[in-house]
Amino acid sequence: MTITGQLLIGAQRVRGANGVFHGIDARTGELLDPSFGGATLEDLERACALAEAAFDAYRETALEARAVFLETIGEQIEALGDALIVRCMVETGLPRARLEGERARTIGQLRLFASVLRNGDFVDARIDLAQPERKPLPRVDLRLRNIAIGPVAVFGASNFPLAFSVAGGDTASALAAGCPVVVKAHSAHPGTSELVGRAIACAVRQCGLPEGVFSVLFDSGRELGQALVANPCIKAVGFTGSRAGGLALMTIANGRDEPVPVYAEMSSINPVLLMPGALTARGDAIAQQFAASLTLGAGQFCTNPGLVLAVDGAALRAFEQAAAAALAQAQASTMLTPGIHTNYARGIERLAAQQGVARLASGLVGGRFDGQAALFATHARNFLAQPVLREEIFGPASLIVRCSDVSEMHTVLKALEGQLTVAVHLDTNDRDACRALLPTLERKAGRILANGFGTGVEVGHAMVHGGPFPATSDSRSTSVGSRAIERFLRPVSYQDLPDELLPEALRYGNPLALVRRVNGEVKQRGSHDG
Ligand code: NAP
């Protein structure tokens, strides 16, 4: 499939007339062909109007039909073959094995949401049967189900060009919920975005769905993304990226005549707590795992371990030495974009210049746009006094905070902002100290993990990839795993509606064979109550 640089507005392929930009070879900084035309505001209006027009029909498609649609998208992505991987490698600098894994994850996510649709529990059908004889007042017949929220704007992430971009988790969960999607492709991988967008457009056609179910727009500046969030047809936004970008889009969404939710995943430094028992018993092994996690994917994971907290002493100094030795041998690898590389280099310089911060290690020097690993250390008092030390540096850099005791580790933890993950390394003899920290860990993070690192996010039913601000803009949700669908649903109650006017999910006899809650009790699929 040849990359054309065209927008996808429903079934139409159109050359954008609002400026020109190119994909960039992440290794060399050279411009890639073809050029992409930025979408005009008229293009945007058309994509949003088509999404709005498709909404009512699409959200009421049979659950099985929507499941087949998601699976078909997966098949079409697979059918793109190696061309997708090759283009994505050039645009992102990520290696083949990583991108093949990411493609499998992307298809896996689509299949997961297909299974969520077939299961049907997300509809959350509830029925409170009428009680005409109830005294002093009769009870009405009340029935509730979740419906799709409306057309969703998705901002693809730079660091997951497949699994969190055009057909990534936000798109898959929104389409599963019954929401048409308008994607603002990330400018870091436009060719990849076009290929994947065309795979989805193919699936829309093959499944006989309304064309407005899906569009992809390219933007040569920032205006289009802002206009997309401001468009009245858009009812929710999914975003992964910088804190500044997420905040800018939240401000627009909140300032609309009709404010809408923005699910933004932004900034997290993912503290790693080394409890004294574990640090003494196996500090060296933890140091090796830490170095591997920190440098994975050039450190460009939102769950990258950017902060380590431990009690100062011989065991911590040995850990520092082992981690520094491992990182000194770490190969530098290409970062996603020259801009991200520049941000990273500036972040390291800023950290190194802070009072009381010592550089413990630098990784091997690489090419022009490669991220060189870096490890720093400071004392807790210093860390607490300088809020700048709590800021995310996107890349393979981490800061060790030396604490006087576990109580000071707790104080540092309390001073942190919201996080996606907190990892605790503990032995049996650390359990009591860890128990005392747990309430704080729960308040700070969306995922708490023991004896591991947050990089590597399992896609399943019990995953939370979220957390209090600024990890995300809404701590009540997750962007990874089956619960991600809840972001794009809203409940509607139907009071005393005649059966033939009710949605099938709530009709007498349970024609969709859903698990339903009748008068507060869960009734299995075979049950015809209500
Ligand atoms: P970004 O600059 O926030 O961009 C993300 C997406 O939002 C892009 O499509 C971008 O448009 C758009 N955007 C950003 N600011 C906007 C604004 N003010 N108005 C309208 N649209 C806007 O993130 P990035 O390019 O992925 O990376 C930049 C920095 O973000 C990194 O250096 C890192 O610090 C951070 N980051 C964090 C994570 C994380 O998971 N924590 C992930 C990725 C990046 P364009 O395509 O036109 O740029």
PDB file of N, CA, C and O in Angstrom, residues 7 72 76 81 104 141 166 207 226 299 357 374 468 495:
ATOM      1  N   LEU A   7      -5.616  12.874   3.790  1.00  0.00           N
ATOM      2  CA  LEU A   7      -6.496  12.729   4.955  1.00  0.00           C
ATOM      3  C   LEU A   7      -7.512  11.645   4.647  1.00  0.00           C
ATOM      4  O   LEU A   7      -7.803  11.379   3.482  1.00  0.00           O
ATOM      5  N   THR A  72     -12.145  -7.290  12.412  1.00  0.00           N
ATOM      6  CA  THR A  72     -11.780  -7.004  11.014  1.00  0.00           C
ATOM      7  C   THR A  72     -10.690  -5.937  10.953  1.00  0.00           C
ATOM      8  O   THR A  72      -9.782  -6.017  10.109  1.00  0.00           O
ATOM      9  N   GLN A  76      -7.168  -6.364   9.067  1.00  0.00           N
ATOM     10  CA  GLN A  76      -6.674  -5.406   8.061  1.00  0.00           C
ATOM     11  C   GLN A  76      -5.298  -4.851   8.458  1.00  0.00           C
ATOM     12  O   GLN A  76      -4.469  -4.577   7.587  1.00  0.00           O
ATOM     13  N   GLY A  81       1.022  -6.026   6.571  1.00  0.00           N
ATOM     14  CA  GLY A  81       2.289  -6.752   6.467  1.00  0.00           C
ATOM     15  C   GLY A  81       3.485  -5.929   6.915  1.00  0.00           C
ATOM     16  O   GLY A  81       3.373  -5.016   7.746  1.00  0.00           O
ATOM     17  N   ALA A 104       1.167  -6.779  17.641  1.00  0.00           N
ATOM     18  CA  ALA A 104       0.410  -7.896  18.234  1.00  0.00           C
ATOM     19  C   ALA A 104      -0.452  -7.385  19.385  1.00  0.00           C
ATOM     20  O   ALA A 104      -1.608  -7.796  19.546  1.00  0.00           O
ATOM     21  N   ASP A 141     -41.649   1.405  36.944  1.00  0.00           N
ATOM     22  CA  ASP A 141     -40.731   0.461  36.302  1.00  0.00           C
ATOM     23  C   ASP A 141     -39.530   1.274  35.820  1.00  0.00           C
ATOM     24  O   ASP A 141     -39.678   2.203  35.025  1.00  0.00           O
ATOM     25  N   VAL A 166      -3.455   5.476  16.097  1.00  0.00           N
ATOM     26  CA  VAL A 166      -4.680   5.512  15.276  1.00  0.00           C
ATOM     27  C   VAL A 166      -5.659   4.370  15.599  1.00  0.00           C
ATOM     28  O   VAL A 166      -6.869   4.591  15.698  1.00  0.00           O
ATOM     29  N   CYS A 207     -17.488  -4.029   6.673  1.00  0.00           N
ATOM     30  CA  CYS A 207     -18.549  -4.372   7.629  1.00  0.00           C
ATOM     31  C   CYS A 207     -19.839  -3.614   7.342  1.00  0.00           C
ATOM     32  O   CYS A 207     -20.799  -3.710   8.115  1.00  0.00           O
ATOM     33  N   GLN A 226      -6.850  21.731  18.383  1.00  0.00           N
ATOM     34  CA  GLN A 226      -7.625  22.586  19.289  1.00  0.00           C
ATOM     35  C   GLN A 226      -9.055  22.735  18.774  1.00  0.00           C
ATOM     36  O   GLN A 226     -10.013  22.652  19.544  1.00  0.00           O
ATOM     37  N   GLY A 299      13.824   4.622  27.293  1.00  0.00           N
ATOM     38  CA  GLY A 299      13.176   5.259  28.452  1.00  0.00           C
ATOM     39  C   GLY A 299      11.889   5.979  28.110  1.00  0.00           C
ATOM     40  O   GLY A 299      11.362   6.729  28.941  1.00  0.00           O
ATOM     41  N   VAL A 357      22.387  17.896  43.666  1.00  0.00           N
ATOM     42  CA  VAL A 357      22.129  16.720  42.822  1.00  0.00           C
ATOM     43  C   VAL A 357      23.462  16.251  42.241  1.00  0.00           C
ATOM     44  O   VAL A 357      24.188  17.044  41.633  1.00  0.00           O
ATOM     45  N   ALA A 374      21.048   8.262  32.069  1.00  0.00           N
ATOM     46  CA  ALA A 374      21.648   9.114  33.106  1.00  0.00           C
ATOM     47  C   ALA A 374      21.041   8.768  34.460  1.00  0.00           C
ATOM     48  O   ALA A 374      19.839   8.527  34.565  1.00  0.00           O
ATOM     49  N   PRO A 468      -4.064   9.533  39.838  1.00  0.00           N
ATOM     50  CA  PRO A 468      -4.395  10.931  40.127  1.00  0.00           C
ATOM     51  C   PRO A 468      -3.564  11.910  39.289  1.00  0.00           C
ATOM     52  O   PRO A 468      -2.458  11.579  38.851  1.00  0.00           O
ATOM     53  N   GLN A 495     -38.054   5.115  32.284  1.00  0.00           N
ATOM     54  CA  GLN A 495     -39.088   4.935  33.302  1.00  0.00           C
ATOM     55  C   GLN A 495     -40.430   4.674  32.633  1.00  0.00           C
ATOM     56  O   GLN A 495     -40.924   5.515  31.877  1.00  0.00           O
TER      57      GLN A 495
END
